[in-house]
Tab-separated table of C-alpha atoms in Angstrom:
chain	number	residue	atom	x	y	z
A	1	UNK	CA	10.256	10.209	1.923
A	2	UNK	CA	7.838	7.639	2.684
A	3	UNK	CA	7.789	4.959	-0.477
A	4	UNK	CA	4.386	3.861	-1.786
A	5	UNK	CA	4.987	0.478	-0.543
A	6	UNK	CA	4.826	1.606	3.017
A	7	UNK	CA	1.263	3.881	2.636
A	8	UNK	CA	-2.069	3.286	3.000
A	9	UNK	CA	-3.027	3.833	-0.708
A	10	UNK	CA	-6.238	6.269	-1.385
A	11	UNK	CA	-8.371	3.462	-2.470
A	12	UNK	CA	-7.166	1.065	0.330
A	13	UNK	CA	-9.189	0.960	3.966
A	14	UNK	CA	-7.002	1.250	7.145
A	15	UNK	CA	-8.152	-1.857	8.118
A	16	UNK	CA	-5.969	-3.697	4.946
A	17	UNK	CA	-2.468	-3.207	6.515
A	18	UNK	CA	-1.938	-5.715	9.498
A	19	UNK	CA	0.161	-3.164	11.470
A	20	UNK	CA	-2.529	-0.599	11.534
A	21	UNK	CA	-5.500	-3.019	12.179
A	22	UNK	CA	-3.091	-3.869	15.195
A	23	UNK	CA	-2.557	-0.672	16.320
A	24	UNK	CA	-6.506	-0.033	15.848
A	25	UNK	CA	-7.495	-3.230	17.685
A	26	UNK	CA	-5.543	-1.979	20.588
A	27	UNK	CA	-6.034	1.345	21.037
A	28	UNK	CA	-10.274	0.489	20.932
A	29	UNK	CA	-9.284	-2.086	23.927
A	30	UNK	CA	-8.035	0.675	25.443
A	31	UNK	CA	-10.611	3.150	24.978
A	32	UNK	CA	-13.043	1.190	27.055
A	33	UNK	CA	-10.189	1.388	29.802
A	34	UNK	CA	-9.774	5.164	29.312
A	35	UNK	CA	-13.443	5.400	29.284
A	36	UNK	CA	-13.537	3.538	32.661
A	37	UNK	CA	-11.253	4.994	34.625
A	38	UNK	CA	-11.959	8.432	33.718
A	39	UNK	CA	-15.367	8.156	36.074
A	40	UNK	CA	-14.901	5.298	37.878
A	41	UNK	CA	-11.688	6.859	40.418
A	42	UNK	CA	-13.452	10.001	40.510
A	43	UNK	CA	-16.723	7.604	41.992
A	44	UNK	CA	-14.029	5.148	43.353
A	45	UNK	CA	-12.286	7.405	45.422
A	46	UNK	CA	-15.216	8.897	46.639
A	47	UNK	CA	-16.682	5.667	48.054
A	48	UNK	CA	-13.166	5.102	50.047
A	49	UNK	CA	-13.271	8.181	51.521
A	50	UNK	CA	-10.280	10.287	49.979
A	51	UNK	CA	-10.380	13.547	50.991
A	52	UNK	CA	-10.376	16.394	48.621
A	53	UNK	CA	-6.653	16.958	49.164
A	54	UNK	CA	-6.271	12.986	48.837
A	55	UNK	CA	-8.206	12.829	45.904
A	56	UNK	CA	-6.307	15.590	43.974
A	57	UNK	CA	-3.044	14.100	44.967
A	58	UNK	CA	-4.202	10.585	44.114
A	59	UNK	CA	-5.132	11.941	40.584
A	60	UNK	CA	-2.089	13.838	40.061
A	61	UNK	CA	-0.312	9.954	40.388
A	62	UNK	CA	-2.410	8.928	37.675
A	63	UNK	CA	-1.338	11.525	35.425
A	64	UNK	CA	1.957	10.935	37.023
A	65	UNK	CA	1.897	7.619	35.308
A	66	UNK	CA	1.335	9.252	31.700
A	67	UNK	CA	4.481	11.675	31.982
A	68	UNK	CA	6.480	8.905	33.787
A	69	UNK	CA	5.401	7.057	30.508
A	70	UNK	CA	6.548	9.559	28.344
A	71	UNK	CA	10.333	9.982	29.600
A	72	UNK	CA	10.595	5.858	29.462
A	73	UNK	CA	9.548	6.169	25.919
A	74	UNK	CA	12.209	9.468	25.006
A	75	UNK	CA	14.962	8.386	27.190
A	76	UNK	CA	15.075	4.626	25.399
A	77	UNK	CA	13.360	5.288	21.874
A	78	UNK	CA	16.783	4.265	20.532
A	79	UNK	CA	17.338	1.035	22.867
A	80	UNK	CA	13.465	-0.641	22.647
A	81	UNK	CA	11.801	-1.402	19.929
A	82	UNK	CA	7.854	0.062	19.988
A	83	UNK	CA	6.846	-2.939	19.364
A	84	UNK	CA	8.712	-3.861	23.339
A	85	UNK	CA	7.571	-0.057	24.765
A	86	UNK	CA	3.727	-0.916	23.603
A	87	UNK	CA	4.123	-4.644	25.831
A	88	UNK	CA	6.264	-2.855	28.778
A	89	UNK	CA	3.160	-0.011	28.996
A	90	UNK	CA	0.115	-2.460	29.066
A	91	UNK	CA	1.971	-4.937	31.624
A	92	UNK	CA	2.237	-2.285	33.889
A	93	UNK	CA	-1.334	-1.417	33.588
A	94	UNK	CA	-1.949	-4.746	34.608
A	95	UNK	CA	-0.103	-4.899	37.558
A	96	UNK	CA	-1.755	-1.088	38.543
A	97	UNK	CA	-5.025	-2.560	37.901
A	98	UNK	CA	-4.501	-5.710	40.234
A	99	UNK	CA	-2.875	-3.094	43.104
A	100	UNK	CA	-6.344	-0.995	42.846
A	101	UNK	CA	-8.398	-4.588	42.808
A	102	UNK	CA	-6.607	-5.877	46.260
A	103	UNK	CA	-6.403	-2.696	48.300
A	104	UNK	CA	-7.679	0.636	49.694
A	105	UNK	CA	-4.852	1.296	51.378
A	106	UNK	CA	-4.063	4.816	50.556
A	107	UNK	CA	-0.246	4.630	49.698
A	108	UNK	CA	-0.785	1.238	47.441
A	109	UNK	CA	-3.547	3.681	45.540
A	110	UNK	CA	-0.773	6.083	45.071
A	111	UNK	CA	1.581	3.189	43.634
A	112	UNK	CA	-1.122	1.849	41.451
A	113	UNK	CA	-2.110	5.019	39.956
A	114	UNK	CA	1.714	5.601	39.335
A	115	UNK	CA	1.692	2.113	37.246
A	116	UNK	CA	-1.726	2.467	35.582
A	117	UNK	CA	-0.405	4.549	32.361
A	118	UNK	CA	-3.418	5.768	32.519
A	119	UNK	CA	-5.785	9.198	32.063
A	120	UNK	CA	-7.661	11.045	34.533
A	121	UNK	CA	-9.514	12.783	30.917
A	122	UNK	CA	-10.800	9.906	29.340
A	123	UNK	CA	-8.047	10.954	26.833
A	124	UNK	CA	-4.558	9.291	25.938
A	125	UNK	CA	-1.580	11.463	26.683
A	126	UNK	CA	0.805	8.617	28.153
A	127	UNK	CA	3.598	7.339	26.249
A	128	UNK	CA	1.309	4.183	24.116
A	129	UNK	CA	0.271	7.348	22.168
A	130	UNK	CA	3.818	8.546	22.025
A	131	UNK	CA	4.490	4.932	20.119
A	132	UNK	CA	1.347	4.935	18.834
A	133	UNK	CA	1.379	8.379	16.760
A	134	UNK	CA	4.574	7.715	14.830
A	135	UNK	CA	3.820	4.619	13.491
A	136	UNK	CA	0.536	5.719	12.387
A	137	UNK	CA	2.407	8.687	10.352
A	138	UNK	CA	4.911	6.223	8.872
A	139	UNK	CA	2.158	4.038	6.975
A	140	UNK	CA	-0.389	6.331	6.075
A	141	UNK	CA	0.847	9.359	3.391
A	142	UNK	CA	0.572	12.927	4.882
A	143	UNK	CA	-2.427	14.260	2.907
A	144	UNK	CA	-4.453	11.279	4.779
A	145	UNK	CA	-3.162	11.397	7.944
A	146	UNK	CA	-5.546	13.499	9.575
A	147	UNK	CA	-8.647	11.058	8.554
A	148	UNK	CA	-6.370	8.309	9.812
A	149	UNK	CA	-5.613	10.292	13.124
A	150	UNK	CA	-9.393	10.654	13.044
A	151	UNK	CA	-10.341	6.676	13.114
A	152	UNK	CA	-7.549	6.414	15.488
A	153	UNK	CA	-9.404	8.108	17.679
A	154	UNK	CA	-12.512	7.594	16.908
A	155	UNK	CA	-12.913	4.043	17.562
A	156	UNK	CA	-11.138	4.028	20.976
A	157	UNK	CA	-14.084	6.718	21.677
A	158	UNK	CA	-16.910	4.419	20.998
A	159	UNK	CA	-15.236	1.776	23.148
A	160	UNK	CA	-15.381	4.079	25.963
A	161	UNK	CA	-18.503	4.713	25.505
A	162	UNK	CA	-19.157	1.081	27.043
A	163	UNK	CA	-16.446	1.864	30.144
A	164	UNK	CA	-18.108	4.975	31.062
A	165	UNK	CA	-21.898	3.406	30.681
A	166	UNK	CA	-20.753	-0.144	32.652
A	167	UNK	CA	-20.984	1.903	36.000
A	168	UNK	CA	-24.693	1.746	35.100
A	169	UNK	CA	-24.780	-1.900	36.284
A	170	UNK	CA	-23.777	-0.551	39.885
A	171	UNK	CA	-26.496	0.108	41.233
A	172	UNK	CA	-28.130	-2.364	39.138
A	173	UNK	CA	-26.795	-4.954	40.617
A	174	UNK	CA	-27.121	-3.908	44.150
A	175	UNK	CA	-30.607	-3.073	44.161
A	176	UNK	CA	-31.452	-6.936	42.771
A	177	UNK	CA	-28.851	-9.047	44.307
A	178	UNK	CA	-27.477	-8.991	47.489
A	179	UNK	CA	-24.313	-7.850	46.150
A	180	UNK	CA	-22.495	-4.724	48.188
A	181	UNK	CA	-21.135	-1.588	45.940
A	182	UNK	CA	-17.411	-2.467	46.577
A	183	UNK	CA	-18.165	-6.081	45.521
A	184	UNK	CA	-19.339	-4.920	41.938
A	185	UNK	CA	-16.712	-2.438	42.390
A	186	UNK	CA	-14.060	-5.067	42.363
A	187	UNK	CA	-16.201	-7.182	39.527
A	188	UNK	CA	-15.557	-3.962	37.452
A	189	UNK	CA	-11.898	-3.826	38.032
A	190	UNK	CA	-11.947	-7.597	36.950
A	191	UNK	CA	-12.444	-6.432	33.645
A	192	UNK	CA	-11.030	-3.510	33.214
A	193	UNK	CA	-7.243	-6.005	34.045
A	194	UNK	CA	-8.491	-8.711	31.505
A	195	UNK	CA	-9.111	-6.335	28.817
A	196	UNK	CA	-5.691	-4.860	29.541
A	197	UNK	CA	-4.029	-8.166	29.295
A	198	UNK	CA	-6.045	-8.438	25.979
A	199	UNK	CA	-4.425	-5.255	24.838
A	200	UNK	CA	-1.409	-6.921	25.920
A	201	UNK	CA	-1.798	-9.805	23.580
A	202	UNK	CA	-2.834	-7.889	20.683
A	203	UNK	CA	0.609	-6.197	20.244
A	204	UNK	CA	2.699	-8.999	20.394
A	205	UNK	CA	1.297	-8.753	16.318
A	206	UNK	CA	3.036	-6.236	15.199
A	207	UNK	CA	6.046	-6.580	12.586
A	208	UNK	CA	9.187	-4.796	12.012
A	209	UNK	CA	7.487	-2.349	9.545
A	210	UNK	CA	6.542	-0.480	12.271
A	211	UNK	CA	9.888	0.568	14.114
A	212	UNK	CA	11.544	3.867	12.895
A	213	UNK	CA	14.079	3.726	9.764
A	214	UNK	CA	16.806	5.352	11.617
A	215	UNK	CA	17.675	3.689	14.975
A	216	UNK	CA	20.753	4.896	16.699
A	217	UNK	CA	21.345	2.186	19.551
A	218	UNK	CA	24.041	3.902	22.111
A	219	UNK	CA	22.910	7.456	22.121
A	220	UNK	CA	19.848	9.195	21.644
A	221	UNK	CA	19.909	11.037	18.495
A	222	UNK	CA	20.021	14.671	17.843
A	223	UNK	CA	17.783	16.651	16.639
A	224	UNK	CA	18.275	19.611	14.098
A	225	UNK	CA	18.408	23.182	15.302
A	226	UNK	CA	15.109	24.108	13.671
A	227	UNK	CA	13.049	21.268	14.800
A	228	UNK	CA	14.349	21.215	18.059
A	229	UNK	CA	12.888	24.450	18.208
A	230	UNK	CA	9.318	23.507	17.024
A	231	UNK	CA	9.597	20.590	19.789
A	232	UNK	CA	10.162	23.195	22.601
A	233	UNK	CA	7.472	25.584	21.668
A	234	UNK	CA	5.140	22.608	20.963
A	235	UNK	CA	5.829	21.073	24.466
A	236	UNK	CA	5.569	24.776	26.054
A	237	UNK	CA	1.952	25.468	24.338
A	238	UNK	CA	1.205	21.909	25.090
A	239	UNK	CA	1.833	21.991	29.008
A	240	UNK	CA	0.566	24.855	29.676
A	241	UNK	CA	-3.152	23.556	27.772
A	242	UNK	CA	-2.648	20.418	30.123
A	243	UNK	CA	-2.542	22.199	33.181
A	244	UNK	CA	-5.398	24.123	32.941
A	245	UNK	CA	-7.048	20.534	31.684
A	246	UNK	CA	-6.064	18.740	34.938
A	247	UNK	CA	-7.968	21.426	36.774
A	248	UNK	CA	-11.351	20.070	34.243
A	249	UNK	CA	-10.777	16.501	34.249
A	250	UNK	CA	-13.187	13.942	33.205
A	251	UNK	CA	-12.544	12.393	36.800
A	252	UNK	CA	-13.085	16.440	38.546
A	253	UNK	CA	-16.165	16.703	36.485
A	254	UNK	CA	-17.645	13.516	38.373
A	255	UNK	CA	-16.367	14.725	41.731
A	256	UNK	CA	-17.893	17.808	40.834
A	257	UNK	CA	-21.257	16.595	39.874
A	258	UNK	CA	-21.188	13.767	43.049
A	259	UNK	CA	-20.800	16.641	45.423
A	260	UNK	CA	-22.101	19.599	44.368
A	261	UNK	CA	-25.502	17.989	42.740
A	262	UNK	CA	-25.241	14.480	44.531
A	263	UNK	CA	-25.978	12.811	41.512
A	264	UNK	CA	-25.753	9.096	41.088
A	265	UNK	CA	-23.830	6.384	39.334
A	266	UNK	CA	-25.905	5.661	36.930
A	267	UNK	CA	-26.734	9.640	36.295
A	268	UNK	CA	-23.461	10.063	35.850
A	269	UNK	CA	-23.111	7.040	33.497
A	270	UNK	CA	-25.728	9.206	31.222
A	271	UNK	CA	-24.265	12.235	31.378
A	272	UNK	CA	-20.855	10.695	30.162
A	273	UNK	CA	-22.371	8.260	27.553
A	274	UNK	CA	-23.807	11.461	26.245
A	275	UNK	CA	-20.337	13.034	26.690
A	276	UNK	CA	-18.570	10.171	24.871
A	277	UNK	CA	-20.982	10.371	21.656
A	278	UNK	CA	-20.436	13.965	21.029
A	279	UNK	CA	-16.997	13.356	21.467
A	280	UNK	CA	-17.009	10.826	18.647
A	281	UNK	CA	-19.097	13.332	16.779
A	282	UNK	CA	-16.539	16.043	17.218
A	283	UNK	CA	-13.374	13.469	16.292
A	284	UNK	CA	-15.968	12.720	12.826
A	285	UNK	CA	-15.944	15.984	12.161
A	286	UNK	CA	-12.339	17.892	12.980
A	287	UNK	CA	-10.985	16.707	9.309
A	288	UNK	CA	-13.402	18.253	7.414
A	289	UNK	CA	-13.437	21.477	9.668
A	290	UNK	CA	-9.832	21.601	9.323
A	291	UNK	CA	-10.123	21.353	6.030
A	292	UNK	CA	-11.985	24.292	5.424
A	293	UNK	CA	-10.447	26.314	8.154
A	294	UNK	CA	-6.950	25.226	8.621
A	295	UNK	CA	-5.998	22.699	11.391
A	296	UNK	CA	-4.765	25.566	13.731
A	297	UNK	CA	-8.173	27.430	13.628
A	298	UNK	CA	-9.704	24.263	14.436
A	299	UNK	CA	-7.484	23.949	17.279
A	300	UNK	CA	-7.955	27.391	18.758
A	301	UNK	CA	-11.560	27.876	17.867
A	302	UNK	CA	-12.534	24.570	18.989
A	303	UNK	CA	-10.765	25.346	22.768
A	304	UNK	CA	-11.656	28.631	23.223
A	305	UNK	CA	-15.459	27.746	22.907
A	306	UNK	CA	-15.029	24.735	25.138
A	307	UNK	CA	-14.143	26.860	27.850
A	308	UNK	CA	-15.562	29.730	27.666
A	309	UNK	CA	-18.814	27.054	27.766
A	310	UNK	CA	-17.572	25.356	30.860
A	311	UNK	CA	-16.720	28.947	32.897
A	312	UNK	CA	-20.260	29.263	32.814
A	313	UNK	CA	-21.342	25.737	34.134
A	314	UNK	CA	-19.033	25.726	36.379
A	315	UNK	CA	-20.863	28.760	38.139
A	316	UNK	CA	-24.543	27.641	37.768
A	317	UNK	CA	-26.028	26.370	40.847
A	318	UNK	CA	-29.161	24.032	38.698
A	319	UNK	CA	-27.743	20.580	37.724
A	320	UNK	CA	-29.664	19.914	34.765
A	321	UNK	CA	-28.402	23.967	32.816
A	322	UNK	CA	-24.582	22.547	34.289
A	323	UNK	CA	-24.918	19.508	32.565
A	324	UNK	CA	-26.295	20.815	29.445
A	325	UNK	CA	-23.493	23.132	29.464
A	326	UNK	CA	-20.712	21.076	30.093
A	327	UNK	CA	-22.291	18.371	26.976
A	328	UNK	CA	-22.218	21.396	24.654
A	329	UNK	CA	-18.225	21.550	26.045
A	330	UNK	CA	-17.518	18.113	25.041
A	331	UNK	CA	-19.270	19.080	21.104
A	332	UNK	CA	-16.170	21.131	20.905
A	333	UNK	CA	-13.749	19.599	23.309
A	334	UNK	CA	-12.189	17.012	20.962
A	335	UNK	CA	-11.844	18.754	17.609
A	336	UNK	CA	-8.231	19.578	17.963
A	337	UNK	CA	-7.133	16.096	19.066
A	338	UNK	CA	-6.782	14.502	15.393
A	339	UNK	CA	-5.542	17.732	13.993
A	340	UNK	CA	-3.216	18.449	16.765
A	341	UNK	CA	-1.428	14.950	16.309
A	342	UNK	CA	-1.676	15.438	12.593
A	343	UNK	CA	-0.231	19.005	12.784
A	344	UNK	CA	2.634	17.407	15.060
A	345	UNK	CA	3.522	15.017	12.438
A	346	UNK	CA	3.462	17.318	9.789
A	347	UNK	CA	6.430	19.491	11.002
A	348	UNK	CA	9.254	17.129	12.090
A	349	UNK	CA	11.336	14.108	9.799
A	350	UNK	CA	10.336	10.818	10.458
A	351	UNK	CA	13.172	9.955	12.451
A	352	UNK	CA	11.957	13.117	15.046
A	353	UNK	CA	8.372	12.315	14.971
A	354	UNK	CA	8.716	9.998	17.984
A	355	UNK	CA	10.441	12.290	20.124
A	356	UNK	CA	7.823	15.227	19.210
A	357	UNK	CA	5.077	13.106	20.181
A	358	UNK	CA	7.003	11.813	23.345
A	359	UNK	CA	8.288	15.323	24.573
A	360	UNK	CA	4.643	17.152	23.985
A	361	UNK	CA	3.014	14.076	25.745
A	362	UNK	CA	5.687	14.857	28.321
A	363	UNK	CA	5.051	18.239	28.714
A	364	UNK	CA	1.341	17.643	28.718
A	365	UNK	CA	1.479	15.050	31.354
A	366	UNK	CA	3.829	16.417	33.615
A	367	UNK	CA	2.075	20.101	33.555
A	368	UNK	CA	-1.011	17.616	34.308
A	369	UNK	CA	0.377	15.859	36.880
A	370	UNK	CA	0.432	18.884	39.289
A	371	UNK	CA	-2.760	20.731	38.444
A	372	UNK	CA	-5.032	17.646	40.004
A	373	UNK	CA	-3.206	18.567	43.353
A	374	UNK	CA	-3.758	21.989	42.850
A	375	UNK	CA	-6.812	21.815	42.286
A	376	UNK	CA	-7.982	19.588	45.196
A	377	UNK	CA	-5.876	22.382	47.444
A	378	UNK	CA	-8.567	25.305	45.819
A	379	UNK	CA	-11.279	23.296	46.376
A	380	UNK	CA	-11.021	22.602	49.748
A	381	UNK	CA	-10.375	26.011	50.674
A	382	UNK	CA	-12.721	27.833	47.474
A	383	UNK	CA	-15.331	25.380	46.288
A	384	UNK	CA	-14.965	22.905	43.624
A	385	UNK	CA	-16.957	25.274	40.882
A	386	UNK	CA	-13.809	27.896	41.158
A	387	UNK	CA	-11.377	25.285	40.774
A	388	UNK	CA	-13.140	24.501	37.458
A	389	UNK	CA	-13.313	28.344	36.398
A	390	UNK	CA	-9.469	28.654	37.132
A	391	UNK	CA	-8.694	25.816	34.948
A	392	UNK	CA	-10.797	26.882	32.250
A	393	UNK	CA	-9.413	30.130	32.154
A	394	UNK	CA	-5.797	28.870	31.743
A	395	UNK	CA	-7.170	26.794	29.299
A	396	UNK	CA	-8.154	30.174	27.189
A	397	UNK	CA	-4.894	31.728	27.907
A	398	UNK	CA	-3.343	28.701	25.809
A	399	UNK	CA	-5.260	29.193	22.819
A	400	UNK	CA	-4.490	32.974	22.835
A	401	UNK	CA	-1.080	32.006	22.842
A	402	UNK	CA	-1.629	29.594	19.950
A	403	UNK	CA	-3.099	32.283	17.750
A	404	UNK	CA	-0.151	34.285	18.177
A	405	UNK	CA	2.071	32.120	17.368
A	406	UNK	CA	0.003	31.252	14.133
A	407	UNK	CA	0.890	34.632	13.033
A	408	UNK	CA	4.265	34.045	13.657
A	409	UNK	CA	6.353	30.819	14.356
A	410	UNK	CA	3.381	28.452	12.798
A	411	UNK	CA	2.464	30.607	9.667
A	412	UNK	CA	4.537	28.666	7.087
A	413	UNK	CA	3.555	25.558	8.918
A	414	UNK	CA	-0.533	25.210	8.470
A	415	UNK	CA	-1.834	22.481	7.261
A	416	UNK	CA	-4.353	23.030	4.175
């Protein structure tokens, strides 16, 4: 049981308890980074010259990074504090960040993208969140949480708002100094590594309240028959969601739009401000959707219209009825995100909770680490657009799954 001394109380704000104004002050820091990165490789990469095969492998690192992330965090939850996992993550963001700032050599990408714990979705699925996502479920009592999984998420999404809209200043800046593209390009990076070493900073004020209140030190604990269980079908459902997502990335989505449309940076920057604000609309939203239709519904529904929507974009040949589409997508994309990690919470003991949200990170991440590949192999030999249709279709498989295990496994489980 959580006591009342450790909960955010109904008529508190978030922003009253030190540990979670930490936690929120960091993870907004790091939404402009997400926000960043999740157009700027696909438009960096392109500028360098990756190939299609390149560029899917080069992702695939990225996501690399997240899963990579994940085991560090499951394999030494009992050894490291989170207050130590959330410093170790950001530093080597930093040093990922410098690597991408220095050179274009193809192999030091690789290794940067391998140290950028970073997202190729413009979403958080590396092992911060892993931390993260327990911590928040310790403080805040389980009838809130999903409002307080909502801000979580809600105010990293403004922030990368900004990252995805500061590739307007591209061409910008080109057109009215004598500035060259990979000069701004490196300008960007600039601040993309001092807001991560800000991130950095900001953790180092966190307090003992947040670490887990049973720590085994020499082994990694076990886990109880019936919530191992749980852990294994989450992390199946999970990966195989993430796959078909690597195949739709944020960072595809620009490729996509670069080559098939030839659209420019700061159309692009539009489209994905756009993209970002109905995002934040949707994360507004999922708790009082959920509460009306159950947090699973909201999960399945919200996924099954998402790409079902982006099937159809995928195959239209006019840029402006693709990129309508796709915006209607991201409406519905992000519903399940604060009821997923609320749902995740809900159905493990605290002292599990971080290895749930490690091991369905994992499984997310690593499924998502190979699709990227994958997908730069089907698009170099069957167009970009059925790469996207492929992904979106295993994407609908998943929530079919879902729904029959809400009949079934999940039934007694449903959050009201």
């Amino acid at each position: 049981m959580i006591t009342k001394s450790k909960v955010i109380k109904e008529n508190e704000f978030l922003y009253k308890d030190k540990n979670l104004l930490t936690i929120l002050i960091a993870t907004t820091l790091r939404g402009y980074n997400l926000g960043f990165m999740g157009v700027f490789l696909g438009v960096y990469f392109y500028f360098i010259g990756l190939s299609d095969l390149k560029f899917g492998i080069a992702l695939s690192c990225v996501t690399l990074s997240g899963a990579l992330s994940n085991l560090f965090v499951y394999f030494f939850k009992n050894l490291i504090s989170r207050k130590q996992f959330l410093i170790i993550m950001s530093v080597s963001s930093v040093i990922g960040g410098f690597i991408f700032l220095v050179t274009e050599n193809y192999y030091l990408i690789l290794l940067a993208s391998l140290l950028s714990i970073s997202s190729i979705t413009g979403g958080d699925r590396t092992g911060i969140t892993s931390v993260e996502i327990p911590i928040i479920s310790k403080l805040v009592e389980l009838k809130k949480q999903t409002s307080a999984y909502s801000v979580y998420n809600f105010l990293p999404m403004i922030s990368k708002i900004i990252g995805t809209s500061i590739l307007l200043i591209v061409p910008i800046l080109t057109s009215v100094t004598e500035l060259k593209t990979k000069t701004v390009y490196s300008i960007l990076l600039t601040i993309y590594i001092v807001i991560t070493i800000l991130q950095t900073l900001v953790y180092n004020f966190l307090d003992h309240r947040i670490e887990a209140k049973e720590k085994i030190q020499k082994k990694i604990s076990k886990i109880k028959n019936n919530e191992s269980s749980l852990i294994i079908i989450i992390t199946f459902l999970f990966a195989i969601d993430s796959f078909g997502g690597g195949f739709i990335a944020r960072s595809f989505i620009t490729f996509w739009l670069i080559k098939k449309f030839s659209l420019s940076e700061a159309t692009l920057s539009i489209i994905f401000i756009i993209a970002q604000v109905l995002n934040g609309l949707s994360l507004v939203i999922a708790p009082k959707i959920a509460k009306n239709i159950g947090v699973l519904n909201t999960m399945i529904l919200s996924q099954m219209i998402a790409n079902g929507i982006i099937i159809v974009a995928a195959l239209s040949s006019n840029w402006i009825l693709a990129t309508v589409l796709y915006l209607i997508k991201e409406t519905f994309n992000d519903l399940d995100i604060p009821t997923r990690q609320a749902f995740m919470m809900s159905i493990v003991k605290e002292n599990n909770q971080t290895q749930m949200a490690s091991m369905s990170n994992l499984g997310r991440t690593a499924a998502h680490t190979f699709s990227p590949g994958i997908a730069g192999y089907i698009s170099s030999v069957l167009g970009i657009s059925l790469s996207l249709v492929f992904g979106s279709t295993i994407k609908l498989l998943y929530s079919l799954i879902l729904l029959r295990f809400k009949f079934s496994t999940f039934n007694k489980l449903e959050i009201k």
